[in-house]
Short mmCIF file of C-alpha atoms and ligand atoms in Angstrom, two decimals:
data_model
loop_
_atom_site.label_atom_id
_atom_site.label_comp_id
_atom_site.label_asym_id
_atom_site.label_seq_id
_atom_site.Cartn_x
_atom_site.Cartn_y
_atom_site.Cartn_z
CA UNK W 1 0.00 0.00 0.00
CA UNK W 2 2.73 2.41 1.10
CA UNK W 3 4.82 1.42 -1.90
CA UNK W 4 1.85 2.07 -4.20
CA UNK W 5 1.34 5.50 -2.56
CA UNK W 6 5.05 6.34 -2.87
CA UNK W 7 5.09 5.39 -6.58
CA UNK W 8 1.95 7.54 -7.02
CA UNK W 9 3.73 10.56 -5.43
CA UNK W 10 6.84 9.87 -7.53
CA UNK W 11 4.75 9.74 -10.71
CA UNK W 12 3.04 13.02 -9.77
CA UNK W 13 6.40 14.67 -9.06
CA UNK W 14 7.88 13.40 -12.32
CA UNK W 15 4.82 14.62 -14.15
CA UNK W 16 5.08 17.99 -12.44
CA UNK W 17 8.78 18.35 -13.24
CA UNK W 18 8.15 17.35 -16.86
CA UNK W 19 5.40 19.96 -17.01
CA UNK W 20 7.62 22.63 -15.41
CA UNK W 21 10.43 21.84 -17.87
CA UNK W 22 7.99 21.99 -20.75
CA UNK W 23 6.60 25.37 -19.66
CA UNK W 24 10.16 26.69 -19.11
CA UNK W 25 11.21 25.51 -22.57
CA UNK W 26 8.18 27.22 -24.10
CA UNK W 27 8.99 30.47 -22.29
CA UNK W 28 12.63 30.26 -23.38
CA UNK W 29 11.71 29.63 -27.00
CA UNK W 30 9.43 32.66 -27.14
CA UNK W 31 11.55 34.86 -24.93
CA UNK W 32 12.55 38.21 -26.39
CA UNK W 33 16.27 38.65 -27.02
CA UNK W 34 18.21 39.55 -23.90
CA UNK W 35 20.99 42.11 -23.68
CA UNK W 36 23.45 39.26 -24.09
CA UNK W 37 21.82 38.49 -27.43
CA UNK W 38 22.35 42.03 -28.66
CA UNK W 39 24.26 42.46 -31.91
CA UNK W 40 26.28 45.66 -32.13
CA UNK W 41 26.91 47.16 -35.55
CA UNK W 42 29.32 49.96 -36.40
CA UNK W 43 29.11 51.76 -39.73
CA UNK W 44 32.28 53.49 -40.84
CA UNK W 45 31.24 56.36 -43.10
CA UNK W 46 34.84 57.63 -43.24
CA UNK W 47 35.89 54.66 -45.37
CA UNK W 48 33.51 54.59 -48.36
CA UNK W 49 33.85 51.56 -50.59
CA UNK W 50 32.83 50.82 -54.17
CA UNK W 51 29.69 51.98 -55.91
CA UNK W 52 26.88 49.45 -55.56
CA UNK W 53 25.89 49.52 -59.21
CA UNK W 54 22.16 49.77 -59.87
CA UNK W 55 22.62 46.92 -62.34
CA UNK W 56 23.06 44.50 -59.43
CA UNK W 57 19.28 44.65 -59.19
CA UNK W 58 18.73 43.53 -62.80
CA UNK W 59 16.07 41.09 -64.00
CA UNK W 60 15.97 38.24 -66.48
CA UNK W 61 12.99 37.54 -68.76
CA UNK W 62 13.21 34.47 -70.98
CA UNK W 63 10.71 32.98 -73.42
CA UNK W 64 9.99 30.21 -70.96
CA UNK W 65 6.64 29.04 -69.61
CA UNK W 66 4.53 32.06 -68.69
CA UNK W 67 7.47 34.40 -68.22
CA UNK W 68 6.71 36.44 -71.33
CA UNK W 69 3.33 35.26 -72.63
CA UNK W 70 0.71 35.91 -69.92
CA UNK W 71 3.35 37.36 -67.57
CA UNK W 72 4.11 40.43 -69.70
CA UNK W 73 2.34 40.03 -73.00
CA UNK W 74 -1.42 39.53 -73.12
CA UNK W 75 -2.02 41.05 -76.55
CA UNK W 76 -3.77 44.23 -77.58
CA UNK W 77 -7.21 42.61 -77.67
CA UNK W 78 -6.98 41.15 -74.18
CA UNK W 79 -9.58 42.04 -71.53
CA UNK W 80 -6.66 42.37 -69.12
CA UNK W 81 -5.83 46.10 -69.03
CA UNK W 82 -2.80 46.62 -71.25
CA UNK W 83 -0.83 49.19 -73.19
CA UNK W 84 0.11 47.95 -76.68
CA UNK W 85 -0.44 44.36 -75.46
CA UNK W 86 1.71 44.68 -72.31
CA UNK W 87 -0.19 44.23 -69.04
CA UNK W 88 -0.53 47.43 -67.01
CA UNK W 89 -0.54 45.83 -63.55
CA UNK W 90 2.86 44.22 -64.17
CA UNK W 91 4.30 47.47 -65.56
CA UNK W 92 3.14 49.43 -62.50
CA UNK W 93 4.61 46.84 -60.13
CA UNK W 94 7.95 46.75 -61.94
CA UNK W 95 8.25 50.54 -62.12
CA UNK W 96 8.01 50.59 -58.33
CA UNK W 97 11.15 48.46 -57.92
CA UNK W 98 13.17 50.55 -60.41
CA UNK W 99 14.34 47.66 -62.61
CA UNK W 100 17.73 48.82 -63.98
CA UNK W 101 18.01 46.33 -66.85
CA UNK W 102 16.25 43.29 -68.28
CA UNK W 103 18.14 40.43 -69.91
CA UNK W 104 16.21 39.01 -72.89
CA UNK W 105 15.29 36.76 -74.80
CA UNK W 106 17.13 33.99 -72.83
CA UNK W 107 18.74 31.86 -71.45
CA UNK W 108 18.94 28.72 -73.49
CA UNK W 109 16.16 30.20 -75.63
CA UNK W 110 18.51 32.95 -76.88
CA UNK W 111 20.77 30.46 -78.64
CA UNK W 112 17.84 29.28 -80.74
CA UNK W 113 16.24 32.68 -81.26
CA UNK W 114 16.07 34.16 -84.73
CA UNK W 115 15.12 37.79 -84.43
CA UNK W 116 13.56 38.20 -87.88
CA UNK W 117 10.71 35.92 -86.82
CA UNK W 118 9.78 38.51 -84.18
CA UNK W 119 9.37 41.66 -86.30
CA UNK W 120 6.82 42.95 -88.80
CA UNK W 121 3.09 42.39 -89.23
CA UNK W 122 3.36 38.65 -89.98
CA UNK W 123 5.06 36.57 -87.30
CA UNK W 124 6.34 33.08 -87.94
CA UNK W 125 5.27 30.47 -85.41
CA UNK W 126 8.26 28.45 -84.27
CA UNK W 127 9.00 26.01 -81.46
CA UNK W 128 10.51 26.31 -78.02
CA UNK W 129 12.23 22.92 -77.66
CA UNK W 130 14.15 23.95 -74.54
CA UNK W 131 11.12 24.78 -72.48
CA UNK W 132 8.22 22.38 -72.74
CA UNK W 133 8.35 21.96 -76.53
CA UNK W 134 5.51 24.45 -76.92
CA UNK W 135 4.94 26.74 -79.91
CA UNK W 136 6.51 30.17 -79.89
CA UNK W 137 4.19 32.69 -81.56
CA UNK W 138 6.90 35.37 -81.83
CA UNK W 139 4.25 38.02 -81.12
CA UNK W 140 6.57 39.40 -78.44
CA UNK W 141 9.65 40.35 -80.45
CA UNK W 142 12.14 43.17 -80.70
CA UNK W 143 9.71 46.10 -80.78
CA UNK W 144 7.50 44.67 -78.05
CA UNK W 145 10.51 44.07 -75.79
CA UNK W 146 11.80 47.60 -76.32
CA UNK W 147 8.31 49.00 -75.69
CA UNK W 148 8.16 47.01 -72.45
CA UNK W 149 11.61 48.29 -71.41
CA UNK W 150 10.43 51.82 -72.13
CA UNK W 151 7.18 51.37 -70.19
CA UNK W 152 8.95 50.15 -67.06
CA UNK W 153 11.77 52.73 -67.38
CA UNK W 154 14.53 50.13 -67.70
CA UNK W 155 17.45 49.32 -70.05
CA UNK W 156 17.90 46.49 -72.54
CA UNK W 157 20.38 43.68 -72.01
CA UNK W 158 20.18 41.76 -75.28
CA UNK W 159 21.52 38.23 -75.51
CA UNK W 160 22.53 37.29 -79.06
CA UNK W 161 22.44 33.85 -80.61
CA UNK W 162 25.93 32.32 -80.76
CA UNK W 163 24.83 28.68 -80.55
CA UNK W 164 22.67 28.25 -83.64
CA UNK W 165 22.96 31.70 -85.22
CA UNK W 166 25.72 33.44 -87.10
CA UNK W 167 27.73 36.61 -86.53
CA UNK W 168 25.95 38.03 -89.58
CA UNK W 169 22.50 37.41 -88.10
CA UNK W 170 23.50 39.08 -84.82
CA UNK W 171 25.25 41.98 -86.61
CA UNK W 172 22.13 42.61 -88.68
CA UNK W 173 19.92 42.58 -85.59
CA UNK W 174 22.08 45.29 -84.06
CA UNK W 175 22.10 47.28 -87.29
CA UNK W 176 18.30 46.97 -87.46
CA UNK W 177 17.98 48.23 -83.90
CA UNK W 178 20.64 50.93 -83.74
CA UNK W 179 21.38 52.42 -87.16
CA UNK W 180 20.38 56.09 -87.59
CA UNK W 181 21.41 56.07 -91.22
CA UNK W 182 19.04 55.12 -94.01
CA UNK W 183 20.12 51.54 -94.44
CA UNK W 184 17.60 49.01 -95.67
CA UNK W 185 17.43 47.52 -92.19
CA UNK W 186 16.94 50.92 -90.53
CA UNK W 187 14.15 51.66 -93.02
CA UNK W 188 12.55 48.34 -92.14
CA UNK W 189 12.64 49.36 -88.46
CA UNK W 190 11.00 52.66 -89.37
CA UNK W 191 8.33 50.86 -91.37
CA UNK W 192 7.72 48.69 -88.32
CA UNK W 193 7.02 51.77 -86.23
CA UNK W 194 10.30 52.97 -84.74
CA UNK W 195 12.19 55.59 -86.75
CA UNK W 196 14.61 56.42 -83.93
CA UNK W 197 17.44 54.01 -83.27
CA UNK W 198 17.14 52.07 -80.06
CA UNK W 199 19.62 52.34 -77.20
CA UNK W 200 21.19 48.96 -76.46
CA UNK W 201 23.52 49.39 -73.48
CA UNK W 202 24.35 45.71 -72.82
CA UNK W 203 25.06 42.86 -75.21
CA UNK W 204 25.44 39.26 -74.06
CA UNK W 205 27.53 37.16 -76.46
CA UNK W 206 25.94 33.74 -76.07
CA UNK W 207 24.50 31.97 -73.05
CA UNK W 208 26.00 29.01 -71.19
CA UNK W 209 28.03 28.18 -74.30
CA UNK W 210 29.56 25.36 -72.26
CA UNK W 211 26.17 23.63 -72.08
CA UNK W 212 22.81 24.48 -73.69
CA UNK W 213 24.50 27.20 -75.75
CA UNK W 214 26.49 24.70 -77.82
CA UNK W 215 28.65 22.62 -75.49
CA UNK W 216 31.77 24.49 -76.55
CA UNK W 217 35.25 24.23 -75.12
CA UNK W 218 36.64 27.46 -73.64
CA UNK W 219 38.96 27.92 -76.63
CA UNK W 220 36.22 27.37 -79.19
CA UNK W 221 33.93 29.81 -77.40
CA UNK W 222 36.76 32.33 -77.15
CA UNK W 223 37.29 32.37 -80.92
CA UNK W 224 33.53 32.76 -81.48
CA UNK W 225 33.27 35.53 -78.90
CA UNK W 226 36.09 37.51 -80.55
CA UNK W 227 34.25 37.38 -83.89
CA UNK W 228 30.94 38.54 -82.34
CA UNK W 229 32.74 41.21 -80.35
CA UNK W 230 34.31 42.55 -83.55
CA UNK W 231 31.34 42.48 -85.89
CA UNK W 232 28.19 42.91 -83.79
CA UNK W 233 28.31 46.69 -83.69
CA UNK W 234 26.12 49.31 -82.16
CA UNK W 235 25.59 52.18 -84.63
CA UNK W 236 23.48 54.45 -82.44
CA UNK W 237 25.12 57.92 -82.64
CA UNK W 238 24.33 58.46 -78.96
CA UNK W 239 26.36 55.39 -78.04
CA UNK W 240 29.63 56.13 -79.82
CA UNK W 241 31.47 58.17 -77.18
CA UNK W 242 29.27 58.13 -74.10
CA UNK W 243 27.02 55.19 -73.16
CA UNK W 244 29.05 52.76 -75.27
CA UNK W 245 27.50 49.30 -75.48
CA UNK W 246 29.08 46.90 -72.99
CA UNK W 247 29.84 43.39 -74.22
CA UNK W 248 29.40 40.50 -71.82
CA UNK W 249 31.15 37.21 -72.55
CA UNK W 250 30.00 33.83 -71.31
CA UNK W 251 31.72 32.91 -68.06
CA UNK W 252 31.63 30.09 -65.53
CA UNK W 253 28.73 28.08 -64.15
CA UNK W 254 30.34 26.66 -61.01
CA UNK W 255 33.53 26.34 -59.03
CA UNK W 256 35.25 23.12 -60.18
CA UNK W 257 38.33 22.94 -62.47
CA UNK W 258 36.09 23.01 -65.55
CA UNK W 259 34.89 26.46 -64.53
CA UNK W 260 38.17 27.89 -63.31
CA UNK W 261 39.72 26.80 -66.62
CA UNK W 262 36.93 28.62 -68.46
CA UNK W 263 37.46 31.88 -66.56
CA UNK W 264 41.22 31.54 -66.92
CA UNK W 265 41.04 31.02 -70.70
CA UNK W 266 38.79 34.02 -71.33
CA UNK W 267 40.57 36.37 -68.94
CA UNK W 268 44.04 35.39 -70.13
CA UNK W 269 42.97 36.26 -73.68
CA UNK W 270 41.45 39.51 -72.45
CA UNK W 271 44.78 40.53 -70.90
CA UNK W 272 46.36 40.49 -74.35
CA UNK W 273 43.37 41.66 -76.36
CA UNK W 274 44.02 43.96 -79.31
CA UNK W 275 42.01 46.90 -80.68
CA UNK W 276 39.84 44.59 -82.76
CA UNK W 277 37.90 42.95 -79.95
CA UNK W 278 36.93 43.73 -76.41
CA UNK W 279 34.74 42.60 -73.55
CA UNK W 280 33.46 44.53 -70.55
CA UNK W 281 31.89 41.76 -68.53
CA UNK W 282 32.21 38.08 -67.80
CA UNK W 283 28.96 36.35 -66.97
CA UNK W 284 28.56 33.83 -64.15
CA UNK W 285 25.52 31.63 -63.47
CA UNK W 286 24.80 30.15 -60.08
CA UNK W 287 21.46 28.82 -58.89
CA UNK W 288 20.72 27.74 -55.34
CA UNK W 289 19.81 24.06 -55.55
CA UNK W 290 20.70 21.56 -52.86
CA UNK W 291 20.17 18.51 -55.07
CA UNK W 292 19.53 18.77 -58.83
CA UNK W 293 18.19 15.20 -58.99
CA UNK W 294 15.77 15.65 -56.13
CA UNK W 295 15.01 19.33 -55.87
CA UNK W 296 13.52 20.88 -52.76
CA UNK W 297 9.86 21.92 -52.80
CA UNK W 298 9.07 25.62 -52.89
CA UNK W 299 6.29 25.27 -50.30
CA UNK W 300 5.33 22.92 -47.47
CA UNK W 301 8.82 22.67 -45.98
CA UNK W 302 10.18 23.12 -42.48
CA UNK W 303 13.16 24.56 -40.66
CA UNK W 304 15.55 21.85 -41.84
CA UNK W 305 15.02 22.69 -45.54
CA UNK W 306 15.10 26.38 -44.66
CA UNK W 307 18.52 26.11 -43.01
CA UNK W 308 20.00 23.78 -45.65
CA UNK W 309 18.88 26.01 -48.50
CA UNK W 310 20.30 29.17 -46.95
CA UNK W 311 23.59 27.39 -46.28
CA UNK W 312 23.72 26.49 -49.97
CA UNK W 313 23.00 30.03 -51.11
CA UNK W 314 25.84 31.47 -49.04
CA UNK W 315 28.26 29.56 -51.32
CA UNK W 316 27.77 32.43 -53.77
CA UNK W 317 30.44 34.30 -51.81
CA UNK W 318 33.08 31.57 -52.30
CA UNK W 319 32.21 31.32 -55.96
CA UNK W 320 32.69 35.04 -56.48
CA UNK W 321 35.97 34.90 -54.54
CA UNK W 322 37.22 32.04 -56.72
CA UNK W 323 36.48 33.71 -60.04
CA UNK W 324 37.40 37.22 -58.88
CA UNK W 325 40.84 35.93 -57.92
CA UNK W 326 41.39 34.64 -61.47
CA UNK W 327 40.10 37.89 -62.93
CA UNK W 328 42.38 39.91 -60.63
CA UNK W 329 45.36 38.01 -62.02
CA UNK W 330 44.69 39.20 -65.58
CA UNK W 331 42.73 42.37 -64.91
CA UNK W 332 43.99 43.94 -61.67
CA UNK W 333 42.32 47.24 -62.54
CA UNK W 334 38.97 45.44 -62.53
CA UNK W 335 37.95 46.76 -65.94
CA UNK W 336 35.93 43.62 -66.65
CA UNK W 337 32.85 43.24 -64.47
CA UNK W 338 31.76 39.90 -63.10
CA UNK W 339 28.12 39.73 -64.18
CA UNK W 340 26.02 37.24 -62.21
CA UNK W 341 23.30 37.25 -64.83
CA UNK W 342 21.45 34.16 -63.60
CA UNK W 343 20.98 33.57 -59.88
CA UNK W 344 18.23 32.59 -57.48
CA UNK W 345 16.40 29.58 -56.10
CA UNK W 346 15.53 26.60 -58.27
CA UNK W 347 12.96 24.22 -56.76
CA UNK W 348 10.91 21.26 -57.98
CA UNK W 349 8.12 22.37 -60.33
CA UNK W 350 4.86 23.21 -58.57
CA UNK W 351 2.55 20.16 -58.58
CA UNK W 352 0.36 20.05 -61.67
CA UNK W 353 2.48 22.51 -63.65
CA UNK W 354 4.33 21.76 -66.89
CA UNK W 355 7.83 20.74 -65.66
CA UNK W 356 9.33 22.60 -68.62
CA UNK W 357 7.80 25.86 -67.39
CA UNK W 358 9.85 26.04 -64.16
CA UNK W 359 6.89 27.19 -62.06
CA UNK W 360 7.57 27.55 -58.34
CA UNK W 361 6.11 29.47 -55.39
CA UNK W 362 8.12 32.07 -53.54
CA UNK W 363 8.29 32.11 -49.75
CA UNK W 364 9.88 34.02 -46.91
CA UNK W 365 12.89 31.70 -47.38
CA UNK W 366 13.30 33.26 -50.83
CA UNK W 367 13.12 36.75 -49.36
CA UNK W 368 15.97 35.92 -46.97
CA UNK W 369 17.89 34.24 -49.81
CA UNK W 370 17.50 37.34 -52.00
CA UNK W 371 18.76 39.65 -49.26
CA UNK W 372 21.78 37.43 -48.53
CA UNK W 373 22.77 37.34 -52.20
CA UNK W 374 22.28 41.09 -52.68
CA UNK W 375 24.48 41.63 -49.62
CA UNK W 376 27.17 39.37 -51.10
CA UNK W 377 27.06 41.27 -54.40
CA UNK W 378 27.30 44.59 -52.55
CA UNK W 379 30.37 43.42 -50.63
CA UNK W 380 31.98 42.53 -53.98
CA UNK W 381 30.75 45.68 -55.72
CA UNK W 382 34.21 46.57 -57.00
CA UNK W 383 34.10 43.50 -59.30
CA UNK W 384 30.45 42.41 -59.39
CA UNK W 385 28.72 45.27 -61.17
CA UNK W 386 25.71 43.54 -62.66
CA UNK W 387 23.42 40.68 -61.61
CA UNK W 388 20.11 39.37 -62.92
CA UNK W 389 17.80 37.32 -60.76
CA UNK W 390 16.14 34.42 -62.57
CA UNK W 391 13.47 35.12 -63.53
CA UNK W 392 11.26 38.19 -63.42
CA UNK W 393 7.72 36.77 -63.78
CA UNK W 394 6.18 33.28 -63.30
CA UNK W 395 9.51 31.44 -63.64
CA UNK W 396 11.90 30.28 -60.87
CA UNK W 397 12.49 32.95 -58.18
CA UNK W 398 10.04 35.44 -59.61
CA UNK W 399 9.11 38.95 -58.52
CA UNK W 400 5.57 38.52 -59.77
CA UNK W 401 3.16 35.63 -60.30
CA UNK W 402 0.16 35.94 -62.60
CA UNK W 403 -2.88 33.84 -63.31
CA UNK W 404 -4.99 35.27 -66.12
CA UNK W 405 -6.16 38.68 -64.81
CA UNK W 406 -4.76 38.06 -61.30
CA UNK W 407 -1.32 39.18 -60.17
CA UNK W 408 0.51 38.68 -56.89
CA UNK W 409 3.76 40.20 -55.65
CA UNK W 410 6.18 37.76 -54.03
CA UNK W 411 8.32 38.13 -50.89
CA UNK W 412 11.34 38.47 -53.22
CA UNK W 413 9.62 41.41 -54.94
CA UNK W 414 9.40 43.20 -51.61
CA UNK W 415 13.09 42.68 -50.89
CA UNK W 416 13.96 44.27 -54.25
CA UNK W 417 11.62 47.16 -53.44
CA UNK W 418 13.11 47.69 -49.98
CA UNK W 419 16.66 47.54 -51.40
CA UNK W 420 15.95 50.12 -54.16
CA UNK W 421 17.78 52.91 -52.25
CA UNK W 422 20.98 50.86 -52.57
CA UNK W 423 20.99 51.32 -56.35
CA UNK W 424 24.09 53.35 -57.25
CA UNK W 425 24.81 53.96 -53.56
CA UNK W 426 28.32 53.89 -52.10
CA UNK W 427 29.23 50.95 -49.92
CA UNK W 428 29.87 51.78 -46.25
CA UNK W 429 31.79 49.15 -44.27
CA UNK W 430 29.84 47.80 -41.33
CA UNK W 431 31.40 45.64 -38.63
CA UNK W 432 29.40 43.32 -36.41
CA UNK W 433 29.66 40.02 -34.66
CA UNK W 434 27.15 37.97 -36.64
CA UNK W 435 26.84 35.19 -34.06
CA UNK W 436 25.39 31.89 -35.16
CA UNK W 437 22.08 30.19 -35.69
CA UNK W 438 22.17 26.38 -35.67
CA UNK W 439 19.56 23.88 -36.75
CA UNK W 440 20.51 20.18 -36.66
CA UNK W 441 23.92 20.02 -38.33
CA UNK W 442 23.59 23.34 -40.14
CA UNK W 443 25.17 26.44 -38.67
CA UNK W 444 24.60 29.81 -40.28
CA UNK W 445 25.36 33.40 -39.33
CA UNK W 446 22.57 34.68 -37.13
CA UNK W 447 22.51 38.09 -38.81
CA UNK W 448 23.85 39.68 -41.98
CA UNK W 449 24.07 43.39 -42.76
CA UNK W 450 25.25 45.94 -45.30
CA UNK W 451 25.26 49.73 -45.23
CA UNK W 452 25.61 52.35 -47.93
CA UNK W 453 25.18 56.04 -48.67
CA UNK W 454 22.71 56.80 -51.45
CA UNK W 455 23.24 59.34 -54.23
CA UNK W 456 21.83 62.08 -51.93
CA UNK W 457 24.25 61.21 -49.13
CA UNK W 458 21.63 59.49 -46.97
CA UNK W 459 22.82 56.47 -44.97
CA UNK W 460 20.98 53.14 -45.34
CA UNK W 461 21.29 49.94 -43.34
CA UNK W 462 19.94 46.53 -44.37
CA UNK W 463 19.90 43.77 -41.77
CA UNK W 464 18.69 40.20 -42.09
CA UNK W 465 17.85 38.01 -39.11
CA UNK W 466 18.30 34.44 -40.36
CA UNK W 467 17.09 32.81 -37.14
CA UNK W 468 13.49 31.72 -37.76
CA UNK W 469 12.72 31.33 -34.04
CA UNK W 470 14.35 34.18 -32.17
CA UNK W 471 14.17 37.94 -32.56
CA UNK W 472 17.43 39.84 -32.40
CA UNK W 473 18.17 43.15 -30.78
CA UNK W 474 20.42 45.41 -32.82
CA UNK W 475 22.37 48.38 -31.58
CA UNK W 476 23.80 50.31 -34.50
CA UNK W 477 26.03 53.34 -34.48
CA UNK W 478 28.33 55.32 -36.71
CA UNK W 479 32.07 55.22 -35.97
CA UNK W 480 33.12 58.55 -34.47
CA UNK W 481 29.63 60.03 -34.74
CA UNK W 482 26.13 59.75 -33.48
CA UNK W 483 22.81 58.80 -34.95
CA UNK W 484 19.58 60.79 -34.51
CA UNK W 485 16.94 58.40 -35.80
CA UNK W 486 16.25 55.48 -38.09
CA UNK W 487 13.08 54.24 -39.75
CA UNK W 488 12.19 51.99 -42.60
CA UNK W 489 10.50 48.69 -43.33
CA UNK W 490 10.74 45.11 -42.22
CA UNK W 491 9.58 41.95 -43.99
CA UNK W 492 8.76 38.81 -42.07
CA UNK W 493 6.14 36.07 -42.22
CA UNK W 494 4.25 33.70 -39.95
CA UNK W 495 6.31 30.70 -41.16
CA UNK W 496 9.48 30.07 -43.15
CA UNK W 497 7.36 28.73 -46.00
CA UNK W 498 4.71 31.46 -45.92
CA UNK W 499 3.85 32.71 -49.39
CA UNK W 500 1.62 35.28 -51.06
CA UNK W 501 -1.09 33.54 -53.04
CA UNK W 502 -3.80 34.86 -55.34
CA UNK W 503 -6.30 34.26 -52.52
CA UNK W 504 -4.09 35.68 -49.77
CA UNK W 505 -1.78 38.19 -51.45
CA UNK W 506 -0.79 40.08 -48.29
CA UNK W 507 0.58 37.32 -46.07
CA UNK W 508 4.17 38.51 -46.55
CA UNK W 509 4.31 42.28 -46.97
CA UNK W 510 6.66 44.85 -45.46
CA UNK W 511 5.57 46.84 -42.44
CA UNK W 512 7.04 49.99 -40.92
CA UNK W 513 9.77 49.76 -38.32
CA UNK W 514 11.25 52.59 -36.28
CA UNK W 515 14.28 52.58 -34.04
CA UNK W 516 14.74 53.88 -30.51
CA UNK W 517 17.74 56.13 -30.04
CA UNK W 518 19.95 56.14 -26.98
CA UNK W 519 23.42 57.59 -26.57
CA UNK W 520 23.72 58.34 -30.28
CA UNK W 521 22.97 54.74 -31.26
CA UNK W 522 19.85 53.15 -32.63
CA UNK W 523 18.14 50.09 -31.20
CA UNK W 524 16.06 47.87 -33.37
CA UNK W 525 14.26 44.69 -32.47
CA UNK W 526 14.28 42.46 -35.55
CA UNK W 527 11.68 39.77 -35.85
CA UNK W 528 12.69 36.17 -36.56
CA UNK W 529 13.40 35.36 -40.26
CA UNK W 530 13.18 38.99 -41.30
CA UNK W 531 14.74 41.44 -43.73
CA UNK W 532 14.86 45.05 -42.56
CA UNK W 533 15.99 48.19 -44.39
CA UNK W 534 16.19 51.53 -42.56
CA UNK W 535 17.41 54.96 -43.47
CA UNK W 536 19.62 56.43 -40.78
CA UNK W 537 19.61 60.14 -39.91
CA UNK W 538 22.95 61.35 -38.60
O1 LIG E 601 16.81 30.21 -66.18
C1 LIG E 601 16.55 28.98 -66.76
C2 LIG E 601 17.74 28.44 -67.55
O2 LIG E 601 18.79 28.18 -66.68
C3 LIG E 601 18.35 29.37 -68.57
O3 LIG E 601 17.67 29.33 -69.78
C4 LIG E 601 19.72 28.81 -68.73
O4 LIG E 601 20.66 29.78 -69.11
C5 LIG E 601 20.03 28.21 -67.37
O5 LIG E 601 20.54 26.95 -67.45
#
């Protein structure tokens, strides 16, 4: 009897202690950051760094899935409000993020694109064997692209066909677009509605020529690139002295010996280049994919996939270091830009979608991923002067998703909007002890931050809290000075896989955040898994 009673008491006590531990654990998990958790940041405005080129915030629009057709182009007769066939809602949204340049028409598509099919009143219908094997109506061609660029206030980054085209075809495209003289091609452009020559600031010579662009060796590509560089000319009178067209050569797609050899071959040739050819940029492609054979899902994931994916994306920094080091060897003055013209998350296709259309949702994980990559680019701004997230609408890590007349802005869109003040700003070094956030075997920095002064001299600070469970308290100051106030926006979400859907478009939207000021420093409480951008008054 006594024994039974004693066991009963013991059970009750064990139960109580389990309950107490459980309650304590819950309190700890939800506890606000303590002073010990505080991250101190110091911005050193006396040591300005490189210009953070606006082109780091570039976009990529390929003829792929619903990236162009439905995403941009709905046609003049569509019930969806449009201007010359280009949807107005998308234009308004893109204007708000100040898109500096758009790379077009691909991607792999570019190396099978024949521009003549996309001009004039009669358009040939061709195929898109790379992406779903669907028909390509060519209704969105040269003039429609340039109209779109004009409507959103951006610049054209044209990718010419090296894989299945010829230097002559590409040279004629450029003559058609840029000649102010009365050549037959310029007259054809006039007849098609555009008497003035177009401005083409950026020219990509091929795409992934080591793979879908023709499986070339570095030496073979190099000899092709020299020919295109020589003969594909820009005749626009406004682009002869100032605003000269920049030529971007195909660069690496990874970090193994195959890729370092590629960069080495092109850059070594560049070092000894003569008057007859030139290049101003070397492209690099790097997607965040943990496993190409078994890609992660874009929704319905947990903390483990969140942490693994962010760990993978941070490899962008090593990749840039690897290829920058080779470029430094041959181009110490950093004349040639490293152009990361395809980057972003690549997940398994959304269930029920055409796998060739690369449809995926976009979550708070993508927002964090975007901020981390933009921060990496900014820290390498002396060499990385252009980058294009893949892709702008309805494909991969998109800014915008559309479904017929509906449109939704993604978490990634909001990061680009919040980061707009960093376009053409001057990098300001910021020191901080990032700390760590660990989940299972994955350890990541707990916070990441960049600072910069915009073109009006205003100071901006962007801070990401990678930890999805804990807030972080930030104390930020300016070396040798004091700060009066700081305010801006923060983007977080209920869960790491929260998305904006057509039915619930405002699940992940930025909200205002203001800092407290004490002793000339600002204090900010950052929510878990958040991206925050504030302007700092000194
Ligand atoms: O962005 C999708 C594809 O990825 C591009 O067409 C190609 O360049 C890359 O492999």
